[in-house]
Amino acid sequence: MDYVLSRDIHLAPSPVYSLVRKAEDNMLPYQWEALNDRLSEGPKSYSVRNLRAAAGEIDAPHAGAVFQDSDLFKWIEAAAYALKRERNEELEKKIDWLVALMRKAQLPDGYLDTYYILTDISKRFTNLRDHHELYCLGHLIEAAVAYYEATDKKDILDVTLRYVELVNATFGFEEGKKQGYPGHEEIELALVKLYRVTRDPMHLDLAKYFISVRGTNEYFDEEAAARGDKPAWAWSVYSHRNRYYQADEPVAEMTMAKGHSVRQLYLLTGMAELAYETGDEKLKAACDTMWKDITRRQMYITGAVGQSAYGEAFTLDYDLPSDLVYGETCAAISLYFFASAMLKSHPLGEYGDIMDTLLYNGTISGINEDGTRYFYVNPLECIPKRSKFSQSVFHVRTQRQPWYGCACCPPNIARMLTNLDERLLFKAKDTLYVNLFASLDAETRLDGGIAALTEETSYPEDGNIRFRINKAFSGFTLALRLPGWVQTYNLKINGQNPPCVMDEGFIYISDLKDGDEISYILDMPARLVSAHPASYATVGKAALMRGPVVYCLEEVDNGNELWNVLIKPDAPFTVSADERFGTVITAPAFRQKKDGWDEYELYAPLRRPAYQEFTARFIPYRLWNNRGEGEMRVWLRLKEN
Amino acid sequence: MDYVLSRDIHLAPSPVYSLVRKAEDNMLPYQWEALNDRLSEGPKSYSVRNLRAAAGEIDAPHAGAVFQDSDLFKWIEAAAYALKRERNEELEKKIDWLVALMRKAQLPDGYLDTYYILTDISKRFTNLRDHHELYCLGHLIEAAVAYYEATDKKDILDVTLRYVELVNATFGFEEGKKQGYPGHEEIELALVKLYRVTRDPMHLDLAKYFISVRGTNEYFDEEAAARGDKPAWAWSVYSHRNRYYQADEPVAEMTMAKGHSVRQLYLLTGMAELAYETGDEKLKAACDTMWKDITRRQMYITGAVGQSAYGEAFTLDYDLPSDLVYGETCAAISLYFFASAMLKSHPLGEYGDIMDTLLYNGTISGINEDGTRYFYVNPLECIPKRSKFSQSVFHVRTQRQPWYGCACCPPNIARMLTNLDERLLFKAKDTLYVNLFASLDAETRLDGGIAALTEETSYPEDGNIRFRINKAFSGFTLALRLPGWVQTYNLKINGQNPPCVMDEGFIYISDLKDGDEISYILDMPARLVSAHPASYATVGKAALMRGPVVYCLEEVDNGNELWNVLIKPDAPFTVSADERFGTVITAPAFRQKKDGWDEYELYAPLRRPAYQEFTARFIPYRLWNNRGEGEMRVWLRLKEN
């Protein structure tokens, strides 16, 4: 199964379209200013400056994190996806300028990493564990592939290929090469993408090498000893055999997500992409096992992953505290990439369900309404004063920030959003899969011929989706994802109940003809959701959802001390359109009163609480913190009587 | 008000006596082996070895933490309290040997800290922030005072006084002295104790200096800059003006407990002792404010304090998570010291209530049944597998340990327990205060004459306390603490209801005569307790207590996933004597069933849980983890219908 590409799709207004526009119109220009150190607030990026210095254009020391180049590469990739929809001379001029700088900065042997070029080049490739050279190259590859695909300009690809040649000459199983692998995975998935453009078997083999060598040797510790450094993460839950870097066992044997969550998920995405390309069943099986572990035992209801701020990492099954969660925006994005790679190998609705969850909750919560303020951490509960005094939640910023010293998330969400159109529809043989719902016109070639359709929807504001088949051929099948949360739906073709097959989360409709009209209505009532009772942090609590959208309470609407708000299991919910937040939900709720308690008493004989009824107002979680600092909460206690 | 001293008290068998015996018979000998590096397990102490090396007896580098000397001093202090009850040649020989080593190790100018003597003496007093010289001296002073009081031997006092002279010559407001103060408070309270023995005003003035200079200058940062070091705790909740060290404001202006909890509490104890000695009303008021903040807003139900593992520190009001808590054994002990110092200035029952809570819960949980295995951290909830995979609770050891690299807690609890007899009774003018309940004979001089009594009790196993007045004088008043948890009690003198006055948590009984028999029966039913609803971690939950004792569930009795155990507000409790655990409590409870949930589902439309009734068995919290590793939980969800 493959993506239906941007060139085959024309987006029309819908919530998806608004996100794409926000990314193109607001995020790309804003982030360009940030990367050029022209914001009036927040930490500087230095990433353009570093590149200019490495190119010899200016005299400046390297500044910022060792992986600062990657922010620039992700921005190029994000911009390239925009160019796929519409060429833009001004934007291309910027990128061409950057590519020219890269060419000047690149060393004769192909090396291109501004940190080592501007510091001590003799130390390059001596600290794969911490210094992210291969991670940055991965992002360069993704940028190069995207920009080449968008514009047919080969310069960036040439620069990239020379660097990849050097890496291939340096690392590998062959005699004389280092048997190293990156501390931060990313290059694996990028090399598979590169292979799809170049069809050079070396690129696929190098991806295979980086994936299969991982966890089979003691490279990180040997490399550390060689430079007089110590093993990492001593005296921590990650101390065992570099498990923080997913290096404690061969990747095909992994059963539980561990360590840094973005790294774990980029690795899995690379594994899934490679398995898709090579048909490697063992790798595919490991991906399946890990998919289940992550989405069924280590994922928050918003799609957020990475329960631990310490190390930005996974912890253990069913450990899902709403307050401690890291839920890095990048981690949610990387789970979206993993889901999307998994879907290619296997048309299972569940993958799209998780993408839907991520798109409307845990990724997009990372940006504010106009896309120019960012959360790195996405908690499911915020008590602002607690973040000021308790280190456990010090990582929870109580306001989105203009930029970060480590600004991986802003350009990452930009590239996810500008590329959104290429994850809406998938195709395999004669079947066109509708994965995410958006208004669009699409015309694409399947095995048996060309199919074209129009889709119209305001999803996820409501569940009404209409299709018109504009072109069909004999054998053409349309597969509509039926989200797992749907209890009832209504599917009609030209007003009739169609014959159709339901399989693994998709409804397959065959025998479609030009002009057929499909009405696909997903009932989308507000609903309370429970978590598995093995999840200690959520027992006795419920979260409010509607369709794929998770809702939350904010202090500005509901007062403070939100932990004292309870909801009845059978509460009647009122769903209303809201100009600012799309759809808001109100319901009678109960506030535990403080009668009988005063500041002079901390513990007292059991007091049966009294409650005050009030109307709680829920807004979509992704839109929290757009009205100033305040408490926020997703999981509410239940009032059982 | 002052303590009734050891020499006036003879303990008889009771729970208090058992604790004292455990400390004398098991802890002191075991810890002596530990301090001499003769344990077969656990990290080495090196503290005796360091002293021997500093004395030139052996050739060895300094090893262990910079404050390792303090463990030895605390052990001497603990042993000295035992000697107050009964002289012991063998024990004194050990201490005299240590004192002789100290004398040899002491530099000509009085300096005595093995870390700097064995490393670079030119660097002494250049890092008060981190290197704990004054903290160690504080413990030396306490040891010296105790050993001198127990034996009249002056050697240790001489050594100590010479070191104190040097410190007094080095630090102070006077021209030419450094205006420094310790990063870890302790010397303040110790100097007040020393003053009580020496009556040398310099000792009191030096205590005053260390307390009043604190937070009025930028000493730590200036000192750090001078040695080329950076300010501490950057990028943390402690970054503001060294608040971690209680150095961000003058101590009399403090309103919220902050930073390292043992330091905060030793400082407060020093302030309270100084205020008691000098009558400083401003200092006393600050102590009152801080007492309220700690015990009414930052203290766990077990008396544990220090909510944050990061920095072993206080966080903020009403932040009382059962899982994240640090609850260092030393912090609970230091709160016990603070309470005891406060009680001297003001006969308020509440101080004794907290001492009671600490004695039977949050301090004693730090040792196992025989006193030779130790917890540093005392959580109110333990999920062993979580401690292995989540750094948030990595500090929660799931089994008590034979020793620690930083072994501050074991000798600290030893000195608290061997000195227990001196915190049972207090006296002021003609009144004898019964603060903690224990079986004993006491005979002590009050202003108006000598009073003597016999007390018999098994408290806290039951609430029956009997007194017999063996000697009284005209005007003699007995004040019995009426614990705050008591709902009903029965007080009889010679079988009659006595005339008595109830004031601030004490029942004052006058006109007592020789031979009077007092029966004081505190009803001690099992009771559920709520926490203030501002405490987000405990809302909707209850804890089980009986008298001052907090109970818990353990996996070995109740199965795992204890977060799924609920209790009804009106549950009938059965209290039974238990050979091993004193008093255990059983009650019908409810286990939330997992019907309908499987491993393939993490979130699902609200499921009304089904429950299975079972008999839950509660044991005293202080005795948890004596039957192997397993889950433990104090706060249980309530089943309201």
Tab-separated table of C-alpha atoms in Angstrom, chain A residues 235-237 243 256 292 295-297 299-301 310 315-316 318-321 324 383 385-392 394 487 528-534 536 539-540 542 561 563-564 569 592 594 597-608 635 637-638 640-641, chain B residues 235-237 243 256 292 295-297 299-301 310 315-316 318-321 324 383 385-392 394 487 528-534 536 539-540 542 561 563-564 569 592 594 597-608 635 637-638 640-641:
chain	number	residue	atom	x	y	z
A	235	TRP	CA	22.271	5.271	38.475
A	236	SER	CA	19.045	5.428	36.555
A	237	VAL	CA	16.396	3.140	35.145
A	243	ARG	CA	18.607	0.605	26.919
A	256	MET	CA	8.485	-3.221	25.354
A	292	LYS	CA	0.688	-3.104	20.551
A	295	THR	CA	-0.673	1.988	21.730
A	296	ARG	CA	-2.323	-0.426	24.153
A	297	ARG	CA	-0.165	-0.033	27.216
A	299	MET	CA	-0.042	5.706	25.182
A	300	TYR	CA	-2.090	8.495	26.709
A	301	ILE	CA	-5.642	9.031	25.543
A	310	TYR	CA	13.784	12.308	32.833
A	315	THR	CA	8.570	3.962	31.291
A	316	LEU	CA	6.472	0.806	31.631
A	318	TYR	CA	0.076	1.028	32.157
A	319	ASP	CA	2.159	3.787	33.753
A	320	LEU	CA	0.141	6.787	32.585
A	321	PRO	CA	0.277	9.642	35.105
A	324	LEU	CA	4.303	13.655	35.159
A	383	ILE	CA	-1.548	23.042	37.950
A	385	LYS	CA	1.770	26.767	40.741
A	386	ARG	CA	2.940	23.186	41.010
A	387	SER	CA	5.237	23.619	38.002
A	388	LYS	CA	6.899	26.510	39.807
A	389	PHE	CA	7.696	24.600	42.977
A	390	SER	CA	7.830	20.882	42.229
A	391	GLN	CA	10.642	19.578	40.051
A	392	SER	CA	8.445	16.574	39.130
A	394	PHE	CA	8.979	21.626	36.323
A	487	GLN	CA	-20.935	3.018	17.815
A	528	LEU	CA	-17.066	9.339	28.608
A	529	VAL	CA	-14.118	7.023	28.297
A	530	SER	CA	-12.434	4.746	30.832
A	531	ALA	CA	-8.892	3.485	30.811
A	532	HIS	CA	-7.818	-0.086	31.482
A	533	PRO	CA	-7.917	-0.699	35.246
A	534	ALA	CA	-4.234	-1.642	35.236
A	536	TYR	CA	-3.276	3.238	38.294
A	539	VAL	CA	-8.731	4.322	37.882
A	540	GLY	CA	-12.013	5.741	39.018
A	542	ALA	CA	-13.190	9.262	33.049
A	561	GLU	CA	-8.857	23.158	41.847
A	563	TRP	CA	-9.321	17.932	40.824
A	564	ASN	CA	-12.406	18.627	42.885
A	569	PRO	CA	-21.365	8.477	34.515
A	592	GLN	CA	-16.588	19.036	45.914
A	594	LYS	CA	-14.651	22.532	51.196
A	597	TRP	CA	-12.130	22.269	56.089
A	598	ASP	CA	-9.927	25.163	56.954
A	599	GLU	CA	-6.297	25.978	56.592
A	600	TYR	CA	-5.549	24.686	60.082
A	601	GLU	CA	-6.392	21.113	59.313
A	602	LEU	CA	-4.685	18.741	56.934
A	603	TYR	CA	-6.090	15.382	58.075
A	604	ALA	CA	-9.391	14.726	59.790
A	605	PRO	CA	-11.804	11.874	60.438
A	606	LEU	CA	-13.464	10.918	57.185
A	607	ARG	CA	-15.675	13.702	55.928
A	608	ARG	CA	-18.330	12.743	53.434
A	635	TRP	CA	-9.338	12.930	33.547
A	637	ARG	CA	-13.297	11.742	38.998
A	638	LEU	CA	-16.643	10.012	38.651
A	640	GLU	CA	-21.185	7.335	41.261
A	641	ASN	CA	-24.232	8.346	43.281
B	235	TRP	CA	17.346	25.296	35.636
B	236	SER	CA	15.351	23.983	38.517
B	237	VAL	CA	12.676	25.090	40.943
B	243	ARG	CA	16.376	28.943	48.044
B	256	MET	CA	6.810	28.422	53.293
B	292	LYS	CA	1.923	25.505	60.506
B	295	THR	CA	2.433	20.230	59.483
B	296	ARG	CA	-0.782	21.578	57.990
B	297	ARG	CA	0.142	21.863	54.334
B	299	MET	CA	3.284	16.845	55.749
B	300	TYR	CA	2.143	13.367	54.818
B	301	ILE	CA	-0.246	11.522	57.100
B	310	TYR	CA	14.968	15.865	43.292
B	315	THR	CA	7.721	21.463	47.167
B	316	LEU	CA	4.560	23.465	47.833
B	318	TYR	CA	-0.937	20.623	49.548
B	319	ASP	CA	1.384	18.830	47.121
B	320	LEU	CA	1.292	15.380	48.684
B	321	PRO	CA	1.686	12.650	46.064
B	324	LEU	CA	6.696	10.631	44.303
B	383	ILE	CA	4.601	-0.506	43.010
B	385	LYS	CA	7.935	-2.786	38.968
B	386	ARG	CA	7.385	0.933	38.572
B	387	SER	CA	10.528	1.697	40.565
B	388	LYS	CA	12.479	-0.392	38.088
B	389	PHE	CA	11.292	1.425	34.975
B	390	SER	CA	10.164	4.931	35.917
B	391	GLN	CA	12.744	7.425	37.088
B	392	SER	CA	9.991	9.336	38.929
B	394	PHE	CA	13.483	5.165	40.998
B	487	GLN	CA	-12.944	11.338	70.098
B	528	LEU	CA	-10.843	6.362	58.189
B	529	VAL	CA	-9.182	9.690	57.621
B	530	SER	CA	-9.560	12.248	54.843
B	531	ALA	CA	-7.063	14.846	53.741
B	532	HIS	CA	-7.836	18.484	53.013
B	533	PRO	CA	-9.491	18.706	49.584
B	534	ALA	CA	-6.739	21.055	48.359
B	536	TYR	CA	-5.027	16.779	44.793
B	539	VAL	CA	-9.036	13.603	47.016
B	540	GLY	CA	-11.655	10.894	46.976
B	542	ALA	CA	-9.143	7.678	52.693
B	561	GLU	CA	-2.901	-3.905	41.890
B	563	TRP	CA	-5.052	0.750	43.416
B	564	ASN	CA	-8.096	-1.306	42.525
B	569	PRO	CA	-16.894	4.942	54.234
B	592	GLN	CA	-12.510	-3.593	41.102
B	594	LYS	CA	-11.289	-6.386	35.218
B	597	TRP	CA	-10.961	-5.515	29.797
B	598	ASP	CA	-8.230	-7.338	27.999
B	599	GLU	CA	-4.700	-6.576	27.006
B	600	TYR	CA	-5.811	-5.357	23.589
B	601	GLU	CA	-7.711	-2.384	24.883
B	602	LEU	CA	-6.405	0.649	26.692
B	603	TYR	CA	-9.357	3.056	26.380
B	604	ALA	CA	-13.000	2.176	25.971
B	605	PRO	CA	-16.412	3.766	26.423
B	606	LEU	CA	-17.076	4.200	30.110
B	607	ARG	CA	-17.390	0.856	31.844
B	608	ARG	CA	-19.147	0.838	35.181
B	635	TRP	CA	-4.566	5.853	50.616
B	637	ARG	CA	-10.289	4.909	46.978
B	638	LEU	CA	-13.694	5.155	48.579
B	640	GLU	CA	-19.546	5.536	47.904
B	641	ASN	CA	-22.395	3.198	47.002
